[in-house]
Coordinates of C-alpha atoms in Angstrom, one line a residue:
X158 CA -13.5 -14.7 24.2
X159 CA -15.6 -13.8 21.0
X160 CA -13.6 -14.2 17.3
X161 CA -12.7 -11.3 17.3
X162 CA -10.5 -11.2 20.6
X163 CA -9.4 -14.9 19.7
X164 CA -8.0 -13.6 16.5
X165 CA -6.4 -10.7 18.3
X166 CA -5.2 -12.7 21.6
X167 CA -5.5 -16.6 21.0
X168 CA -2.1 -18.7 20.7
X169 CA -4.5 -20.3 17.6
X170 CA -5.1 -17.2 16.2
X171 CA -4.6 -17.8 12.0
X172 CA -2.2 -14.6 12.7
X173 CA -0.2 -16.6 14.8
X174 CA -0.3 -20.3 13.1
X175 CA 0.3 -18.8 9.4
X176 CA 3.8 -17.4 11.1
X177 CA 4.6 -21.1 12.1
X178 CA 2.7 -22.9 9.7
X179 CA 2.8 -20.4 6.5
X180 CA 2.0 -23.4 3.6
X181 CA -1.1 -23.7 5.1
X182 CA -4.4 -21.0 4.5
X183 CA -4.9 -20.8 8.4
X184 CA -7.4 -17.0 7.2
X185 CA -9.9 -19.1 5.0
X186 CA -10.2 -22.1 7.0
X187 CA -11.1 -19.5 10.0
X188 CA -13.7 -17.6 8.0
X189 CA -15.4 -21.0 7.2
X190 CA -15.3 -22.3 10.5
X191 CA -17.0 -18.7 12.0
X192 CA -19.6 -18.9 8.9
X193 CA -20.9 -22.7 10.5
X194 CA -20.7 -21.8 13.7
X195 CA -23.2 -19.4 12.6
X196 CA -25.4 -21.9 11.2
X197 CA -24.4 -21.0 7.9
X198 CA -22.6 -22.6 4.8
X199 CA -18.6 -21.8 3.8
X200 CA -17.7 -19.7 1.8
X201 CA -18.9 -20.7 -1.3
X202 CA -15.8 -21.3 -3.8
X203 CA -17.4 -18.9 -6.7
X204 CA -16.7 -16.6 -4.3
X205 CA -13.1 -17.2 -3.4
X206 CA -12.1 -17.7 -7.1
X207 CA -13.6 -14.2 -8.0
X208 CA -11.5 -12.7 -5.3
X209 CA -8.9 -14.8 -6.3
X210 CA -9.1 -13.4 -9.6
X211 CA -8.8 -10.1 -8.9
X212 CA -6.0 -10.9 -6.4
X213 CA -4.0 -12.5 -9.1
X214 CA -4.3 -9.1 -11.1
X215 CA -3.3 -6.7 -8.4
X216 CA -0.1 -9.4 -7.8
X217 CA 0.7 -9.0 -11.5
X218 CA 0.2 -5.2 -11.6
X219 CA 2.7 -5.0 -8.2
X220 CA 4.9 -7.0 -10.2
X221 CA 4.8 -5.2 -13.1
X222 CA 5.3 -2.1 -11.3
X223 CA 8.6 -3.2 -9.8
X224 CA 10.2 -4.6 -12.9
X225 CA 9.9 -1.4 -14.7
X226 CA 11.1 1.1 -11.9
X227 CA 14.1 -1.5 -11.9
X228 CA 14.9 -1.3 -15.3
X229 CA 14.5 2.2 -15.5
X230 CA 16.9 2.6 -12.6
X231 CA 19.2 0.4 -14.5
X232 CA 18.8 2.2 -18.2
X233 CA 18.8 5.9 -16.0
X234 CA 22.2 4.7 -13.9
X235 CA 23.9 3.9 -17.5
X236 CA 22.8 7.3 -18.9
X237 CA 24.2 9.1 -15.5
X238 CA 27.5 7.5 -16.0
X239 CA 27.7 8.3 -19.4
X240 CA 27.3 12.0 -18.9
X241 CA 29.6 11.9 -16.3
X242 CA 32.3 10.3 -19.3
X243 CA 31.4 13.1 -21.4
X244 CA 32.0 16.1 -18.9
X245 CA 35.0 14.2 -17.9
X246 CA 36.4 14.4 -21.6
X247 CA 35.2 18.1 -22.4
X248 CA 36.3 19.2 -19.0
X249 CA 39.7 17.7 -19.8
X250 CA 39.6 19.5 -23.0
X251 CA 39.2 23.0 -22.2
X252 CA 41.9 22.7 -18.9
X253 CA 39.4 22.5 -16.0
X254 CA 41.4 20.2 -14.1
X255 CA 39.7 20.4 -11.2
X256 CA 36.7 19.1 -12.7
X257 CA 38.4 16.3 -14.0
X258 CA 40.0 15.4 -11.0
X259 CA 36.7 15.5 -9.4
X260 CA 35.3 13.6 -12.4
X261 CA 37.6 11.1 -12.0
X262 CA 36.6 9.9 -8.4
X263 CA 34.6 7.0 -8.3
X264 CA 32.8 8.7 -5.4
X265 CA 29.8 10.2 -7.3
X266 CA 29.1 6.8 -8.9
X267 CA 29.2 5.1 -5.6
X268 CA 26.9 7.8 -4.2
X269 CA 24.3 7.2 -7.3
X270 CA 24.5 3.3 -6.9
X271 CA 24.1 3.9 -3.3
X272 CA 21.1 6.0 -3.8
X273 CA 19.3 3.4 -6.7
X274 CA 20.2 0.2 -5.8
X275 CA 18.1 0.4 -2.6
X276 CA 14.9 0.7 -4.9
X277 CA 16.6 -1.9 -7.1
X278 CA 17.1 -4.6 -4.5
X279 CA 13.2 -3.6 -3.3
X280 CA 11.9 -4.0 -6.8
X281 CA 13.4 -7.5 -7.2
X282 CA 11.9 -8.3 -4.2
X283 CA 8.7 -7.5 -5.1
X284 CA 8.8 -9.3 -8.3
X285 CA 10.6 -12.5 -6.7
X286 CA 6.9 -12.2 -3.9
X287 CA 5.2 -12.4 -7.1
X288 CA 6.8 -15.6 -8.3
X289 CA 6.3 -17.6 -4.9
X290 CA 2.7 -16.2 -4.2
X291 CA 1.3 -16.9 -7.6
X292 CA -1.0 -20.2 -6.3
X293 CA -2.0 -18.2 -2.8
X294 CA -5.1 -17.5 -2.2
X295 CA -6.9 -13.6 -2.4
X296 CA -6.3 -13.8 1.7
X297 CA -3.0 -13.7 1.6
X298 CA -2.7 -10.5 -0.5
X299 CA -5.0 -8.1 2.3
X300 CA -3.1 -6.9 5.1
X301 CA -4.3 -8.2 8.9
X302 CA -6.8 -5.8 9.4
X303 CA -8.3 -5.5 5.6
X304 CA -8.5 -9.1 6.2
X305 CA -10.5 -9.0 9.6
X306 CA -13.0 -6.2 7.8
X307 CA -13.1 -9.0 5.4
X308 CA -14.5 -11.2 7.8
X309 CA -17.2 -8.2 8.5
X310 CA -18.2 -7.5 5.0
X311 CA -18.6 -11.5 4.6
X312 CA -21.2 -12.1 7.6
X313 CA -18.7 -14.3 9.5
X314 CA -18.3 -11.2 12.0
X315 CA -22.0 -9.9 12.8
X316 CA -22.8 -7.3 14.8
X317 CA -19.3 -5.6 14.0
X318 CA -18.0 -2.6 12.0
X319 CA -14.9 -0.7 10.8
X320 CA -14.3 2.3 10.9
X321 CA -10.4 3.4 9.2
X322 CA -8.1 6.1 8.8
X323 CA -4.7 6.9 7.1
X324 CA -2.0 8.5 9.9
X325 CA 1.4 9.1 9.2
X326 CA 2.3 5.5 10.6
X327 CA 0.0 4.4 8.1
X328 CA -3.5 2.5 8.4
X329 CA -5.5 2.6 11.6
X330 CA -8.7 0.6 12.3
X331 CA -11.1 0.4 14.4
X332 CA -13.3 -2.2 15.2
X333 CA -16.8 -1.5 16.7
X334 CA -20.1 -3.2 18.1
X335 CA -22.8 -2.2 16.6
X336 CA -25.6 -0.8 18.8
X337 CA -23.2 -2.5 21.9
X338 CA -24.8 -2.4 25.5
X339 CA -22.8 0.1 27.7
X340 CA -21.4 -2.7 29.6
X341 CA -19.4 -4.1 26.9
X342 CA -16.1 -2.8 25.3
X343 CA -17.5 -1.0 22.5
X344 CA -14.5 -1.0 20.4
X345 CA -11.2 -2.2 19.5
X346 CA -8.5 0.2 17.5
X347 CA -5.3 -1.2 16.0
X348 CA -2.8 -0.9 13.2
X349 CA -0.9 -3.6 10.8
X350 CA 2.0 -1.8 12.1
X351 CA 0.9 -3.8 15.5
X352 CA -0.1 -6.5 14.7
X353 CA 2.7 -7.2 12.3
X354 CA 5.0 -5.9 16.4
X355 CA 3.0 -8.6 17.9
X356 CA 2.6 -11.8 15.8
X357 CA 5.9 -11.5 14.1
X358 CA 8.2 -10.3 16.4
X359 CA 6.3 -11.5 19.9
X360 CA 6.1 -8.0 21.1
X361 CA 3.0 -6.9 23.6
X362 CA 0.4 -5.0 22.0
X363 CA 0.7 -1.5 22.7
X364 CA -1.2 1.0 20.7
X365 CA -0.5 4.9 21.1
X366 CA -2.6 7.5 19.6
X367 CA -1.5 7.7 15.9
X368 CA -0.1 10.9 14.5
X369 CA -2.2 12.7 12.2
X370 CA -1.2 13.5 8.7
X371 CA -0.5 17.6 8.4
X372 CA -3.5 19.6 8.4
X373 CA -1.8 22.7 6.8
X374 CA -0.2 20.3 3.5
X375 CA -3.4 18.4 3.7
X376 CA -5.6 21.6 3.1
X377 CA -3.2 22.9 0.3
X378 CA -3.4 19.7 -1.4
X379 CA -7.6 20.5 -1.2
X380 CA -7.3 24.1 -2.4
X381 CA -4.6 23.0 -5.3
X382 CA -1.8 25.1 -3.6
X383 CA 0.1 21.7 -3.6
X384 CA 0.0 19.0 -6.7
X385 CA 1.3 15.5 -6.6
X386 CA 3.3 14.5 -9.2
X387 CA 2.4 11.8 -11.4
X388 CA 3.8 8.4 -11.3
X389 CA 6.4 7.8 -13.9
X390 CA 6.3 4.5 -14.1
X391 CA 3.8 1.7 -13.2
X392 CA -0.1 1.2 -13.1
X393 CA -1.8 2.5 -10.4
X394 CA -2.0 6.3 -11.5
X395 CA -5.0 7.2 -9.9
X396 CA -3.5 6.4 -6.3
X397 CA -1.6 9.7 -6.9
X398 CA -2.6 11.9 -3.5
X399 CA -5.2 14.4 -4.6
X400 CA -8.7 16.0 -3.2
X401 CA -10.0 12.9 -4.3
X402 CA -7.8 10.7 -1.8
X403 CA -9.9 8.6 0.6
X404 CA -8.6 9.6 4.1
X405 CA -11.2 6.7 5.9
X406 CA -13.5 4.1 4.9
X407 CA -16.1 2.7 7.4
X408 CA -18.2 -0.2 6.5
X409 CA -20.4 -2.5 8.1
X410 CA -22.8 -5.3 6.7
X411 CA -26.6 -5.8 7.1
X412 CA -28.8 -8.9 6.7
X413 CA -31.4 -8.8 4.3
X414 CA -34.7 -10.8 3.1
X415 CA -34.8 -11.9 -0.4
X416 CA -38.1 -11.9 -2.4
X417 CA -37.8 -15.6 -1.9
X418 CA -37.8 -15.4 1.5
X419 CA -34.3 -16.4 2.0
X420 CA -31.8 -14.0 4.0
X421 CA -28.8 -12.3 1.8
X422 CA -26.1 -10.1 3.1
X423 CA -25.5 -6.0 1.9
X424 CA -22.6 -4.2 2.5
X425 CA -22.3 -0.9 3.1
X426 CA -19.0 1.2 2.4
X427 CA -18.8 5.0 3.3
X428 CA -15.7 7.0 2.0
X429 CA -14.9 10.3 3.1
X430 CA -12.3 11.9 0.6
X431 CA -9.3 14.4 1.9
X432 CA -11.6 17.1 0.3
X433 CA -14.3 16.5 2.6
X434 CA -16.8 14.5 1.2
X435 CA -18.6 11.3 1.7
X436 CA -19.1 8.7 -0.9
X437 CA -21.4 5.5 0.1
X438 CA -21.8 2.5 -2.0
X439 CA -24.3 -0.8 -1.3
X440 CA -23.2 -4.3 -2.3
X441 CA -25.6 -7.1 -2.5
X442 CA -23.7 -10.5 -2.4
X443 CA -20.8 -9.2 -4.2
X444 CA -18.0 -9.7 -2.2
X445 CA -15.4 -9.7 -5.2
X446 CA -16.8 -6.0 -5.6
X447 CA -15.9 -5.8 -1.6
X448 CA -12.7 -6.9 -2.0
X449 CA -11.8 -4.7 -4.7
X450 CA -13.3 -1.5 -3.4
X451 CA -11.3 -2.3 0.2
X452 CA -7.9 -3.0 -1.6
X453 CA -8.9 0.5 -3.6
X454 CA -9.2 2.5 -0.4
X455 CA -5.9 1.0 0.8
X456 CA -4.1 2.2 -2.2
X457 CA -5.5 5.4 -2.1
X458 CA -4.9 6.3 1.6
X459 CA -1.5 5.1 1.4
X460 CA -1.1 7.5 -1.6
X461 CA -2.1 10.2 0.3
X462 CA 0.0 8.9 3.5
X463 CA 3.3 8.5 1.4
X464 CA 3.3 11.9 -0.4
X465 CA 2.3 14.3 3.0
X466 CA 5.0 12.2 4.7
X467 CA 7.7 12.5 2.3
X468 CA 6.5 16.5 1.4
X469 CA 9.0 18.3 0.3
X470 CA 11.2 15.1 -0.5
X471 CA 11.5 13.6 -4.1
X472 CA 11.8 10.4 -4.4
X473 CA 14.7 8.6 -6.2
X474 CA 13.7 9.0 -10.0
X475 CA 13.4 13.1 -9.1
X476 CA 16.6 12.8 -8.0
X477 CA 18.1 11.1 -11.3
X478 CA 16.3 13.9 -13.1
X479 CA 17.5 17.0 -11.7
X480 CA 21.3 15.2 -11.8
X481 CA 20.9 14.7 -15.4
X482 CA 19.8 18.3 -16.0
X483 CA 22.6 19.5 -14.6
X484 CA 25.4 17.4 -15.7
X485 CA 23.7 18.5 -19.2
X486 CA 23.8 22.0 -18.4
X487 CA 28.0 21.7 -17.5
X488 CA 28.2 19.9 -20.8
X489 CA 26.7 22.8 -22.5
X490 CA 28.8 25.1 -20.8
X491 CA 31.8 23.5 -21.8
X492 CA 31.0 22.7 -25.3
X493 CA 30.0 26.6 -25.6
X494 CA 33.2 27.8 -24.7
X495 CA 34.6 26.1 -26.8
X496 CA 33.3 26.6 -30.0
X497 CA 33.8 30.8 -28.9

């Protein structure tokens, strides 16, 4: 069984212990102990504290994110309620009974907490992750398969590549050999949707073909027929879907001979974007760089994922909008009438 089908199919797998054991940081220990049985060194800790770094960033920024869509849920379900007061009171005011009656029934409150406090409860979860992860390391933040291309762009996996895509059940990897003999399985193609099936709830690996995102939304979103709004609150701006999005990222890592004599490792990253295009980048021994650009392709194809999928929905702040604009627009109504 080679690492890769241990880490996939081994009761020792660091998918498997960290479920059991979770205090423990079952992924690095596994990288070092593949980079020796290399004949190499671990991973040296300049390295790990870079990507720690930028870890400790995108934690905050996730953070971040999630107390301000709470407290704008919170300030936006105040200034709901209170324009439902005022239409109560002018509604009362010029006779409409009906609307006052209606007015009165706590049932399009209940129906507005229903609809926020969803994204509420999420948000405070996401900030109280952020509290308890703060001293975990950069491993711990990259989802199982950005974690096993990890192990790829590193060195501790030679001889493999990736190769992913976004589909509507999101991420989808595939793991090949490169330059594999015909007699050995060439590839391997799963999802964190799976893996998260099979290490955390015990379930049999059983990948499907993934469905594709829409071909028809995707090309409108390419020709500018079709815009994605822009976030209204939070950091991460340019993971709005756009021509621009990355729809797969395929990577590998080569060996190299240094002037010195010494061998170094490159890593090569090839994007292609939803409009077509292929953007490649090198890295030489800059595996906080790796990490970064990775996590950044992650973002950006579930950006793209999230708003074909949800097309034509709006999402919950949308929904607060267009409910404000049209209590307003009864309140102006109202108030019209009666100054004629």
């Amino acid at each position: 069984m080679g690492p890769l089908g241990y880490i996939l199919h081994s009761q020792y797998s660091p998918f498997r212990l960290e479920t059991v054991y979770p205090s423990r940081n079952w992924r690095d220990a596994f990288e070092d102990l593949l980079a020796l049985d290399l004949g190499g060194q671990m991973i040296p800790e300049a390295y790990r504290k870079a990507e720690d770094t930028f870890a400790a960033k995108q934690r905050y920024d996730l953070a971040s994110d999630a107390i301000a869509l709470s407290n704008t849920l919170i300030r936006e379900n105040k200034e709901i309620d209170s324009r439902i007061t005022r239409l109560s009171r002018v509604a009362t005011k010029s006779g409409d009974k009906a609307l006052a009656a209606h007015l009165a029934d706590t049932t399009m409150r209940s129906q507005l907490k229903a609809i926020t406090s969803q994204s509420i409860t999420q948000a405070q979860e996401v900030k109280s992750r952020y509290e308890s992860d703060q001293s975990k390391p950069a491993s711990s933040l990259e989802s199982r398969c950005h974690w096993i291309a990890s192990l790829i762009s590193s060195g501790a996996l030679p001889g493999w590549s990736w190769y992913e895509r976004t589909s509507v059940d999101g991420p989808v990897v595939t793991f090949g050999r490169v330059n594999a003999p015909p007699e050995l399985e060439a590839s391997i193609a799963t999802s964190d949707k799976e893996l998260l099936l099979r290490f955390d709830h015990g379930q049999p690996y059983s990948f499907g073909s993934p469905q594709p995102l829409r071909e028809d939304l995707l090309q409108a979103l390419v020709d500018g027929r079709l815009q994605a709004p822009e976030s209204k609150t939070g950091s991460r701006e340019s993971f709005n879907a756009s021509q621009f999005s990355i729809m797969v990222q395929a990577g590998r890592a080569e060996p190299f001979k240094r002037s010195d004599g010494s061998m170094g490792m490159k890593v090569i990253l090839d994007n292609n974007l939803a409009n077509g295009t292929w953007k490649s980048q090198e890295f030489v021994q800059e595996p906080e760089k790796v990490f970064e650009e990775i996590h950044h392709a992650q973002q950006s194809m579930s950006g793209l994922r999230d708003f074909l999928v949800s097309w034509p929905g709006k999402d919950v702040l949308d929904y607060i909008e267009d409910l404000k604009k049209t209590l307003d627009e009864r309140i102006a109504d109202y108030e019209d009438d009666s100054f004629l």
